[in-house]
Coordinates of C-alpha atoms and ligand atoms in Angstrom, one line a residue:
X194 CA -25.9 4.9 7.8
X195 CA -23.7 6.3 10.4
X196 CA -20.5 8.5 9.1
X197 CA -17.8 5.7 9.6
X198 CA -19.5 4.1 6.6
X199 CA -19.3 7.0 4.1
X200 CA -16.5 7.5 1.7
X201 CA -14.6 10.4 1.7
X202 CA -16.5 11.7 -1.4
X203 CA -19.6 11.6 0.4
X204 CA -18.1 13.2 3.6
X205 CA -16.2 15.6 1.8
X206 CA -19.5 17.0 0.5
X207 CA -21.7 16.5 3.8
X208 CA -18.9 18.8 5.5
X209 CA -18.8 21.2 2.6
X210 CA -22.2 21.8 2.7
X211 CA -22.5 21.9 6.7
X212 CA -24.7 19.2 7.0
X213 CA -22.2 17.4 9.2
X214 CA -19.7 18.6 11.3
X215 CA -15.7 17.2 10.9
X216 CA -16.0 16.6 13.9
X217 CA -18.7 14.5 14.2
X218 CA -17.4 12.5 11.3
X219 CA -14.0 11.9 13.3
X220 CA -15.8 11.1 16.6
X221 CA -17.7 8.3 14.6
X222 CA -14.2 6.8 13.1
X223 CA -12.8 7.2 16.8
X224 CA -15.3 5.7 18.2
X225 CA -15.4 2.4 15.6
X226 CA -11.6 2.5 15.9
X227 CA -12.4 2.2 20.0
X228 CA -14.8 -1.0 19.4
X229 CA -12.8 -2.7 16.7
X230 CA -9.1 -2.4 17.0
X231 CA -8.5 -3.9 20.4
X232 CA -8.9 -7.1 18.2
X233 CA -8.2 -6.1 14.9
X234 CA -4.9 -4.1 15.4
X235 CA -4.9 -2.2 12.4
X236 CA -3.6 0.7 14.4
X237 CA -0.1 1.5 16.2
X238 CA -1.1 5.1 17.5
X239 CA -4.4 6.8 18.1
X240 CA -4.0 10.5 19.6
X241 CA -7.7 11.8 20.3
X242 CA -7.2 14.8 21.5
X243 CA -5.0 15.5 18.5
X244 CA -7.6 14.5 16.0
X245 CA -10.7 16.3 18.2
X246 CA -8.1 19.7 17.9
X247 CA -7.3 19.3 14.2
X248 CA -11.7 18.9 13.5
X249 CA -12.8 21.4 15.9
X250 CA -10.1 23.6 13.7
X251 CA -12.1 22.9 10.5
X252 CA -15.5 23.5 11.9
X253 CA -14.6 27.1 12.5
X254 CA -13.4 28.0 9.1
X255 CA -15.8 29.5 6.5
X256 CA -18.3 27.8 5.1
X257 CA -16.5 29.2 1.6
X258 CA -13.3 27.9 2.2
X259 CA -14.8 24.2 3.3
X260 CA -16.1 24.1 0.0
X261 CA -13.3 24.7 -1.9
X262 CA -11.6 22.3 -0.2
X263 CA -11.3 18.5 -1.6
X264 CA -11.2 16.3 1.2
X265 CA -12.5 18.3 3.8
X266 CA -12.8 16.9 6.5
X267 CA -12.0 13.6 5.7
X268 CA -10.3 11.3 8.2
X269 CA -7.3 9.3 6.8
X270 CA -4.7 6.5 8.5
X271 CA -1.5 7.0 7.5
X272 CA 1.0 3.9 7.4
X273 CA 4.0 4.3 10.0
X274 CA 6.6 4.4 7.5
X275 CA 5.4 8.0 6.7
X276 CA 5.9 11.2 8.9
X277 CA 3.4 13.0 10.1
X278 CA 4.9 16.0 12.7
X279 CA 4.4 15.1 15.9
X280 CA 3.5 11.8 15.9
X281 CA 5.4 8.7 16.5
X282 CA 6.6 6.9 13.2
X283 CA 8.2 3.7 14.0
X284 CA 8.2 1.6 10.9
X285 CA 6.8 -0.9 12.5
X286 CA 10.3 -1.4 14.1
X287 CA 12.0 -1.2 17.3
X288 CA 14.7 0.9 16.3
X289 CA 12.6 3.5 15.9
X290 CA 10.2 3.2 18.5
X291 CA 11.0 6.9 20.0
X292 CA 11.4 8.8 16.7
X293 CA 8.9 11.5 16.4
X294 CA 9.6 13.4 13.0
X295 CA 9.5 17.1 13.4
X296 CA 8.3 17.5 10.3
X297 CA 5.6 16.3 7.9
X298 CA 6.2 14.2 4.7
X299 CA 5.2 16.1 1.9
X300 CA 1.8 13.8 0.9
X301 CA 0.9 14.9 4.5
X302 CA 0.9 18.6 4.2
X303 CA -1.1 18.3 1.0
X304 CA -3.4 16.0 2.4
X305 CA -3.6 18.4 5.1
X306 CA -4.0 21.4 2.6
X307 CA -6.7 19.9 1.2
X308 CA -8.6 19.9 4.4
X309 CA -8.2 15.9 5.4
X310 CA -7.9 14.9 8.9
X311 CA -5.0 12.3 9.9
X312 CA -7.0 9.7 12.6
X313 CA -4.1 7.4 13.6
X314 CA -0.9 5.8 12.1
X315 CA -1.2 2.0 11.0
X316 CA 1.0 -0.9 11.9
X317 CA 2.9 -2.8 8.8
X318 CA 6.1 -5.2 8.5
X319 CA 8.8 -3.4 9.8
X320 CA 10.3 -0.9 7.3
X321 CA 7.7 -2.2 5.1
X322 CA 9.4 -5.5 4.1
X323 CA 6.8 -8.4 4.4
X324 CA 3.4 -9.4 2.8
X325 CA 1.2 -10.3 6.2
X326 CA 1.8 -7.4 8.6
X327 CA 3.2 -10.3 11.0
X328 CA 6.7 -8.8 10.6
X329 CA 5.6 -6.0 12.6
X330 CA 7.4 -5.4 16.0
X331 CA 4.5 -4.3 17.6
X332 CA 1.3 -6.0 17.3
X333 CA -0.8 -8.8 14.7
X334 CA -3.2 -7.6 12.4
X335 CA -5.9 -9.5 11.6
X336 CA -8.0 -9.8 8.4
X337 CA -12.0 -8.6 9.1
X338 CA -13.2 -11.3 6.9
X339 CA -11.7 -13.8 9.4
X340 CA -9.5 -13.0 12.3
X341 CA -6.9 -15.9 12.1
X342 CA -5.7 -14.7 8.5
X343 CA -3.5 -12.1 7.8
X344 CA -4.0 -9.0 6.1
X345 CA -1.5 -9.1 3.7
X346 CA 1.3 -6.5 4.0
X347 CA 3.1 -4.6 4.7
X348 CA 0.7 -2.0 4.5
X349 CA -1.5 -4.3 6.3
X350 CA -3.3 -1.7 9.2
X351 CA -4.5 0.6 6.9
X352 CA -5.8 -1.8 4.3
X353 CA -7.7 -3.1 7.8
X354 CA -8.8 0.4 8.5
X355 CA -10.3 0.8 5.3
X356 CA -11.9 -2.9 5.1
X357 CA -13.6 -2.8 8.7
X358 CA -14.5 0.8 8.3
X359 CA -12.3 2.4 10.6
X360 CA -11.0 5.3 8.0
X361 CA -12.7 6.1 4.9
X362 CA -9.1 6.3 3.2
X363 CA -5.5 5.6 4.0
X364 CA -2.4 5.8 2.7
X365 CA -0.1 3.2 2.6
X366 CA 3.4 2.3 0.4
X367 CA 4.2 -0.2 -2.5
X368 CA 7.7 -1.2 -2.7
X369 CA 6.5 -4.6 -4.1
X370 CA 2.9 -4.9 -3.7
X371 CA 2.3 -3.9 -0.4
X372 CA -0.7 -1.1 -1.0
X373 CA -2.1 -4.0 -3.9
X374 CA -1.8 -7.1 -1.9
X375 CA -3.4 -6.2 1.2
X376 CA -6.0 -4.3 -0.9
X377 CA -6.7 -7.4 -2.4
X378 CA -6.8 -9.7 1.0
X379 CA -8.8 -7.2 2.6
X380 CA -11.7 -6.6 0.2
X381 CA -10.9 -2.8 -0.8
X382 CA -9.4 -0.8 -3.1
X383 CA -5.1 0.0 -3.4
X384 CA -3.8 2.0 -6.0
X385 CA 0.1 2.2 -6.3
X386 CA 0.6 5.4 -9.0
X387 CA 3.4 5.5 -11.9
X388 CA 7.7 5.7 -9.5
X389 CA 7.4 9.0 -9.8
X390 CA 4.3 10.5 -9.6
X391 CA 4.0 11.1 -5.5
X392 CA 7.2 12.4 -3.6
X393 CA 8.4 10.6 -1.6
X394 CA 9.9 13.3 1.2
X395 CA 9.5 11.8 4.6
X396 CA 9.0 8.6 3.8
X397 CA 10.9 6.1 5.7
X398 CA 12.8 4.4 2.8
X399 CA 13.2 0.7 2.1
X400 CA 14.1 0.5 -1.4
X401 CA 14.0 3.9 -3.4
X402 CA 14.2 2.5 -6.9
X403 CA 10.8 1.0 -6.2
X404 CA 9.4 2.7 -3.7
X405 CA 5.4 4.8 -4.0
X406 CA 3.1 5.9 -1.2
X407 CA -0.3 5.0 -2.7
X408 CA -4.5 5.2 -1.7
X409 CA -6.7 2.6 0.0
X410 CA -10.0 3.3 -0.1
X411 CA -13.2 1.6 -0.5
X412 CA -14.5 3.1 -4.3
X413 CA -11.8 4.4 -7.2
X414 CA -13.9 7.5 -6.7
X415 CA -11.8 8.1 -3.8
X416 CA -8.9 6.8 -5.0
X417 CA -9.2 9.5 -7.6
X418 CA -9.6 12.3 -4.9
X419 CA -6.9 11.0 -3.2
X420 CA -4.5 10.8 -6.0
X421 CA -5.2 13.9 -7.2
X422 CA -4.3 15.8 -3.4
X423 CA -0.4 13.8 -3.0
X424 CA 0.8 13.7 -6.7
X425 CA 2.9 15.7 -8.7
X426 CA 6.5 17.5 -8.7
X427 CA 7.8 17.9 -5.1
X428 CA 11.4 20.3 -4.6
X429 CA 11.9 17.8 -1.6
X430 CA 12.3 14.9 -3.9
X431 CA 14.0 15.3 -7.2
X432 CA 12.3 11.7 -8.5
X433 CA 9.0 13.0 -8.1
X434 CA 7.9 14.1 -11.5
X435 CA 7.0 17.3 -13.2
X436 CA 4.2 15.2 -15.2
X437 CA 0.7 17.3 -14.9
X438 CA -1.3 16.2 -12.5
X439 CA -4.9 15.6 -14.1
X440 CA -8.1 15.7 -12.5
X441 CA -8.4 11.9 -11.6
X442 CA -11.8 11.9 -10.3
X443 CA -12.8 13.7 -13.2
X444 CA -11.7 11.1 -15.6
X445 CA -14.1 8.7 -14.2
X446 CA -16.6 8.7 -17.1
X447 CA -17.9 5.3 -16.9
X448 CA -17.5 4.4 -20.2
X449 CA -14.7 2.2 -21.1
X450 CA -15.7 1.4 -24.6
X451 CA -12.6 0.5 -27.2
X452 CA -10.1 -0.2 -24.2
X453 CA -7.9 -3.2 -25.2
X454 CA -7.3 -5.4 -21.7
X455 CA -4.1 -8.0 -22.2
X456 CA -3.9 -10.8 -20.0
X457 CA -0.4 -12.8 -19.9
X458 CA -2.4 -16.1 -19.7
X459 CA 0.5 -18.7 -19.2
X460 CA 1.7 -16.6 -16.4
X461 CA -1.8 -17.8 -14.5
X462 CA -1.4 -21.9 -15.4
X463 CA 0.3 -22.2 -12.2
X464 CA 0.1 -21.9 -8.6
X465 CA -3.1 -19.7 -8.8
X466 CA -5.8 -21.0 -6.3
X467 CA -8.8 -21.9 -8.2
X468 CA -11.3 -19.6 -6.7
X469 CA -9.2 -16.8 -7.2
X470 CA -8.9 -17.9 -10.7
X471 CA -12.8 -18.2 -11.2
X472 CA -13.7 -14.3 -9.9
X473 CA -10.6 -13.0 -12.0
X474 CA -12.1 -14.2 -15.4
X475 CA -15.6 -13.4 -14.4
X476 CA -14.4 -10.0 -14.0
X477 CA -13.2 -10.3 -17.4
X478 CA -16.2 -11.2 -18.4
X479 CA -17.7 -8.1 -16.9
X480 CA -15.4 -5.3 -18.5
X481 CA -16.0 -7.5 -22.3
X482 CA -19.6 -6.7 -21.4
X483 CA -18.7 -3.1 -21.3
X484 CA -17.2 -2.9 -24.4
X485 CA -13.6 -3.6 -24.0
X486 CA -11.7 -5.8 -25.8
X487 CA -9.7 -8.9 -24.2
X488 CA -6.3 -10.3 -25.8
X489 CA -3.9 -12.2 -24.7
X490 CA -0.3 -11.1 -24.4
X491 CA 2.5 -12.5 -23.2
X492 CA 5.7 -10.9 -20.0
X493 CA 8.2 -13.8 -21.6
X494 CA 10.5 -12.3 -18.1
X495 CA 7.7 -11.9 -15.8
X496 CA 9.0 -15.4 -14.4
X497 CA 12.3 -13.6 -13.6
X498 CA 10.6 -10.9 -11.6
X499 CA 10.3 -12.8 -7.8
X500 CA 14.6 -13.4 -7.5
X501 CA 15.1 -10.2 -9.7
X502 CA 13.1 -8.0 -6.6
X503 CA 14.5 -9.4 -4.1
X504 CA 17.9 -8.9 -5.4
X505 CA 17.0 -5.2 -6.3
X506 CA 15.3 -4.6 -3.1
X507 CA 17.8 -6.5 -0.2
X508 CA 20.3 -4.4 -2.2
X509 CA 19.1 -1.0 -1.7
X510 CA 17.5 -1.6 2.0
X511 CA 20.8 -2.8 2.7
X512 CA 22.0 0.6 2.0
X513 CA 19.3 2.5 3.6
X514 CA 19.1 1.0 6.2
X515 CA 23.0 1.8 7.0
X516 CA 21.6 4.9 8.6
X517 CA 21.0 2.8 11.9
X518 CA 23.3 3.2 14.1
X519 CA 22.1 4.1 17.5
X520 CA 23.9 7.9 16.8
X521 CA 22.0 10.0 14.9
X522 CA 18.1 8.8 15.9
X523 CA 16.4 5.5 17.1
X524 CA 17.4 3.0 19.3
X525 CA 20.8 2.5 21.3
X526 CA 21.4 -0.9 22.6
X527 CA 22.4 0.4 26.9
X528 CA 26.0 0.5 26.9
X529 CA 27.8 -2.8 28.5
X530 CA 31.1 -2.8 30.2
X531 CA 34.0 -2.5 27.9
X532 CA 31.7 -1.1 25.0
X533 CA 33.3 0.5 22.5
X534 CA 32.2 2.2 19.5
X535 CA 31.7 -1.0 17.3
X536 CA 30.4 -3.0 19.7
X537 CA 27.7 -0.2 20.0
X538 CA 26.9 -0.4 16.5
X539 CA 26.6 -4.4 16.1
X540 CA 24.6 -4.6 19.7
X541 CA 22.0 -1.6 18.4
X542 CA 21.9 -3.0 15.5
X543 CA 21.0 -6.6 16.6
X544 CA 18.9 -5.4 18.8
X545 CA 16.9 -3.0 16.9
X546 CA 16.4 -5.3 13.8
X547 CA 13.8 -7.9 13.7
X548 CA 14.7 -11.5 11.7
X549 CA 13.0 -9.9 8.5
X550 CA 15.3 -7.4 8.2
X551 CA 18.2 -9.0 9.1
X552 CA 17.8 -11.4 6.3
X553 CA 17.3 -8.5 4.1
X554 CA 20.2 -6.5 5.3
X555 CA 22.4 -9.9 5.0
X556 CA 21.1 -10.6 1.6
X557 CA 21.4 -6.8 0.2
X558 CA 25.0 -6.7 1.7
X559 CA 26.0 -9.9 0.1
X560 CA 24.6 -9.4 -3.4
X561 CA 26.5 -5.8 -3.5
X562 CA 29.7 -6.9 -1.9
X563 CA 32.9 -7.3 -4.4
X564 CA 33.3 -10.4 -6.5
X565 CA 28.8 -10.9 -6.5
X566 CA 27.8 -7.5 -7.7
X567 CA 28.3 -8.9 -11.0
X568 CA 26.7 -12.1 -10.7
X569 CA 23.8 -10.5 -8.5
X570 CA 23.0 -7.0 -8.7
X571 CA 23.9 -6.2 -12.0
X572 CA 22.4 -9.0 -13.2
X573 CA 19.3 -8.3 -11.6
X574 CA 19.3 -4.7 -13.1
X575 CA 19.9 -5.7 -16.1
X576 CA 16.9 -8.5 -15.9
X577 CA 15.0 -5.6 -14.6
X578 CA 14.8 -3.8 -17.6
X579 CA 13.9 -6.8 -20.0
X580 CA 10.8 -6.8 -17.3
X581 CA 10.6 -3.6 -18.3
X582 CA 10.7 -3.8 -21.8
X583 CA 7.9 -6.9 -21.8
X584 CA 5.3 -4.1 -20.7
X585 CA 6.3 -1.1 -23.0
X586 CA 6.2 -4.3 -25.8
X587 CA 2.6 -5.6 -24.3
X588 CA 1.1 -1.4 -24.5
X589 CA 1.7 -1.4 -27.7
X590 CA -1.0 -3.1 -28.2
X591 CA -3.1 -3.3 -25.2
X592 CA -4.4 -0.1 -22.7
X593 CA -3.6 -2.1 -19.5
X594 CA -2.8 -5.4 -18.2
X595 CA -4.6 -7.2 -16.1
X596 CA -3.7 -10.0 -13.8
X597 CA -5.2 -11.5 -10.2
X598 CA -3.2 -9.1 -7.2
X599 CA -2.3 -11.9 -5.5
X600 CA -2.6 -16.0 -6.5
X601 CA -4.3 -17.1 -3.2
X602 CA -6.2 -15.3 -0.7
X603 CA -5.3 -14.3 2.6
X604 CA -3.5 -17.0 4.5
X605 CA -3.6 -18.2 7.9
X606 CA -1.4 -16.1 10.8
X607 CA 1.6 -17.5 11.5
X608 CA 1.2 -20.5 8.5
X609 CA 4.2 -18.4 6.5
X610 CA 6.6 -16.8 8.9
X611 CA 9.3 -19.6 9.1
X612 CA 9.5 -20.2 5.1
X613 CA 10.7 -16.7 3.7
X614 CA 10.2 -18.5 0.5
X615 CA 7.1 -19.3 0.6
X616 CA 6.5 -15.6 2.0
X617 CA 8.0 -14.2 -1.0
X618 CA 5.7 -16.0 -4.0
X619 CA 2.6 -14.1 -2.7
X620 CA 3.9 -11.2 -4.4
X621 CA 4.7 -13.1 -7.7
X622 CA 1.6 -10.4 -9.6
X623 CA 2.9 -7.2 -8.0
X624 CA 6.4 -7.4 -7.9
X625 CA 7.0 -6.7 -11.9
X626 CA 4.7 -3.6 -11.5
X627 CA 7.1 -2.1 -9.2
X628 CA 10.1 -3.1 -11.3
X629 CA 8.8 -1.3 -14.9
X630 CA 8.0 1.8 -12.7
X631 CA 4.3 1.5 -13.5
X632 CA 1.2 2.8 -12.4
X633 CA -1.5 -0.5 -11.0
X634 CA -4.8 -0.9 -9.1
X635 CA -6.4 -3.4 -7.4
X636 CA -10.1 -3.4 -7.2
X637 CA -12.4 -6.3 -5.3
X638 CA -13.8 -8.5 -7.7
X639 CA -15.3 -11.6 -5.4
X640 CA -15.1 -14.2 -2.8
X641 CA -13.6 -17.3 -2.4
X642 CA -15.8 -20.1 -0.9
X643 CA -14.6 -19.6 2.3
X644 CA -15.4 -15.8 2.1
X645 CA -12.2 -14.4 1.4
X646 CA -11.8 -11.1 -1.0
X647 CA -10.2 -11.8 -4.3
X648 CA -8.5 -8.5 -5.9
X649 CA -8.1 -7.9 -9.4
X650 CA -5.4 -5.5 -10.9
X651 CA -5.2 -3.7 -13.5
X652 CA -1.7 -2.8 -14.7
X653 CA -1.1 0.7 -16.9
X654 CA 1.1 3.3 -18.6
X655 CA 3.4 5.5 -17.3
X656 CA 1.4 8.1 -16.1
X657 CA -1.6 6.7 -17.1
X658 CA -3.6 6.4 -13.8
X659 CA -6.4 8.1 -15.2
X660 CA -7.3 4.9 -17.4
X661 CA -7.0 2.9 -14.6
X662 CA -9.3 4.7 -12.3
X663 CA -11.4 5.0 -15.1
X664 CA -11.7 0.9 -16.1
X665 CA -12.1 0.6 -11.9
X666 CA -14.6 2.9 -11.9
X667 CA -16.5 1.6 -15.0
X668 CA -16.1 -2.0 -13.3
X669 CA -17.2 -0.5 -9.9
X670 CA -20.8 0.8 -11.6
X671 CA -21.9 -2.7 -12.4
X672 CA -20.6 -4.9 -9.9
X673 CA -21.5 -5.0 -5.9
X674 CA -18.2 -6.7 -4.3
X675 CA -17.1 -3.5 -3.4
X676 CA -19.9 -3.1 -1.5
X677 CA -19.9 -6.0 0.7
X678 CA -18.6 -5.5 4.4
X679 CA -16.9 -7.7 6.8
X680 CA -19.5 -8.7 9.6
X681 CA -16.7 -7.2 12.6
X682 CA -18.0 -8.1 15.8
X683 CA -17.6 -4.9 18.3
X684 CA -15.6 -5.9 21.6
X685 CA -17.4 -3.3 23.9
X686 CA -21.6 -3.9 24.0
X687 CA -22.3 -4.2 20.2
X688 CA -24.6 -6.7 18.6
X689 CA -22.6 -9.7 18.4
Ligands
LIG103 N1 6.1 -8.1 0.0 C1 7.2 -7.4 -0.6 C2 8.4 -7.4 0.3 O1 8.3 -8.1 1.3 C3 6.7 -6.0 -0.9 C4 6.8 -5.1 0.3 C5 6.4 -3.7 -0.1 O2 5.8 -3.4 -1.1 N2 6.7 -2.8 0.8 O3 9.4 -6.8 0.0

């Protein structure tokens, strides 16, 4: 097996132990990321030298402090909604196609602490809003289990980096799904932690109520490892929690015996494709077979939460986004005769923005403005906490929730992008999450007919990430789909 296939745990320890060098390990991502992505497109930048620098760096140190290190040496695509010094981080967006952050967001420089090796930042709807990648101002990303269907988004290039085994992890963000969903499409596994629990400091913000930089990667092991570098209390971010941050991977005991699973059961009578169905309760066959116990439970609002998001969200993207303006950073439409300062900001601004965010802008602008705050946001806020209030009902009795990650499986490029609508309902199973602040997984669980991943998530606590990882985990032990591997053809002299 050739290190572009390890995880990071295995890596990590390989590197520790000097049987590999980091820099072999990054020159075999490089060089899949060199035979892949011309067609895949999971990535937006690559700097090789940057990457050779930052190994060569790590295969100096001491043996000692390699091995007390918990992702040494382990490569990691970052999503370009998140700042890494030096590099380019355009959001997927035109407006800021020049912006290179001087400074790294703070998941980066514990990442980096802990000895991992950024490889490249990953394409994704711009500013994040989307569910296919396609919003992108850049370049398509296509799904390794079949090239003409998306990824799912936004976080779409790493989930892509992970599945085709460009990058043993990733990082990515869930405002609304977007670490989940494209998990799911993409075969691999996406963790989106508790609001709260990673800062959020250099992050490129879309909506700040909602959003959390999360984990792909290809076992919960990892997601664990992961988790466990980026969370906790952050002076650069006063929502980011004081909560103790646990040993995740050391929660992973495989034993899930006496957890009680709920499944909200009507919310799945409709519109769920039947395949996707079929591997979801199969799975639930296989955690009953470990010992837990299944109930249903009912989110009586959960049927609110698709208009109650995108009220929430359009409203504060609306507001972020205000930060645009062709003055401070980003993109300045050229200056036409008789320009003056206003019709600098409308031309940058309809210049930078892609349709996507428009509409969002519009919407978010709309649904604040005086006379329809009421009626809208308000509303919405106050619908947002009956969501809310369904889960902390539903954990009284159960551990976690579990529903599919998404009610189809990745769709065809191009079959969604002129019916916002239609766009939206793919995140009908994530989008609640993200509103009651909670913690949720998704973990492969099958294949539809046509050999698409199905993702199912698991839905916790407050904090409670280490049940999660643990039920994953457990679930991981006895099944193989997390195994399986997209049969990507290599562009430049491979097989076939
Ligand atoms: N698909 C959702 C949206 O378009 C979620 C995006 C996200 O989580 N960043 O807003």
């Amino acid at each position: 097996m050739s290190p572009h296939e390890w995880t990071a745990r295995e890596i990590r320890e390989a590197v520790a132990a000097g049987r590999v060098s980091a820099t072999e390990i990054c020159q075999s991502c490089l060089s899949r990321i060199d035979d892949l992505d011309r067609e895949l497109g999971a990535f937006l930048h690559v700097d090789h030298d940057r990457v050779a620098a930052r190994a060569r760096d790590i295969d100096q140190w001491p043996a000692e402090r390699r091995a007390a290190l918990p992702l040494c040496g382990v490569p990691i695509a970052v999503k370009d909604v998140i700042c890494v010094s030096g590099a380019p981080a355009t959001a997927g967006s035109k407006t800021l196609e020049t912006f290179v952050p001087p400074y790294n967001a703070t998941v980066i420089a514990r990442l980096q602490a802990a000895g991992a090796i950024v490889i490249g930042k990953t394409n994704c709807d711009e500013f994040a809003m989307g569910s296919s990648t396609e919003n992108s101002a850049y370049r398509v990303t296509r799904n390794p289990w079949r090239r003409d269907a998306i990824p799912g988004g936004s976080s779409g290039g790493s989930a892509v980096a992970v599945g085709a085994r460009m990058a043993p992890v990733a990082l990515g963000t869930d405002t609304g799904g977007s670490v989940r969903q494209p998990a799911a499409l993409c075969g691999v596994v996406g963790l989106k932690p508790t609001y709260g629990r990673v800062s959020r400091y250099g992050l490129i913000a879309f909506a700040s109520s909602l959003d959390q930089i999360g984990p792909f990667s290809r076992t919960a092991h990892d997601a664990a490892l992961v988790l466990t570098a980026i969370a906790g209390a952050d002076p650069q971010d006063s929502t980011a929690a004081p909560e103790e941050v646990p040993d995740f991977a050391a929660a992973l005991t495989g034993d899930v015996r006496g957890l009680t699973i709920g499944v909200p059961r009507t919310l799945l009578d409709q519109g769920v494709d039947p395949d996707i169905l079929r591997s979801f309760d199969a799975a639930l066959e296989t955690l009953r077979g470990l010992g837990v116990t299944l109930t249903d439970i009912q989110l009586p609002h959960a049927q609110y939460a698709i208009p109650t998001y995108y009220l929430v969200a359009t409203a504060e993207a609306s507001s972020n986004l205000a930060r645009y303006d062709g003055v401070r950073y980003g993109f300045r439409a050229p200056a036409d005769a008789g320009t003056d300062l206003r019709r600098m900001y409308e031309r940058t601004r309809a210049q930078g923005f892609g349709a996507e965010v428009k509409r969002r802008i519009m919407l978010g602008t709309y649904v604040l403005s005086a006379g329809y705050y009421d009626a809208y946001y308000l509303k919405a806020q106050k619908v947002r906490t009956l969501i809310r209030q369904d889960y902390v009902q539903a954990f009284e009795r159960v551990d976690i929730v579990a529903m599919p990650t998404s009610p189809t499986p990745a769709f065809r490029i191009g079959e969604r992008v002129n019916d916002p609508l239609q766009m939206y309902l793919a995140d009908v199973f994530t989008v609640g999450v993200n509103l009651a602040g909670l913690p949720g997984i998704s973990v492969p669980c099958g294949f539809t007919r046509d050999g698409l991943p199905a993702g199912l998530q698991l839905v916790g606590r407050m904090f409670d990430e280490a049940t999660l990882l643990r039920a994953a985990d457990a679930y991981e032990r006895v099944t193989e789909w997390w195994k399986a591997e997209p049969a990507v053809s290599l562009s430049s002299g491979g097989p076939g």
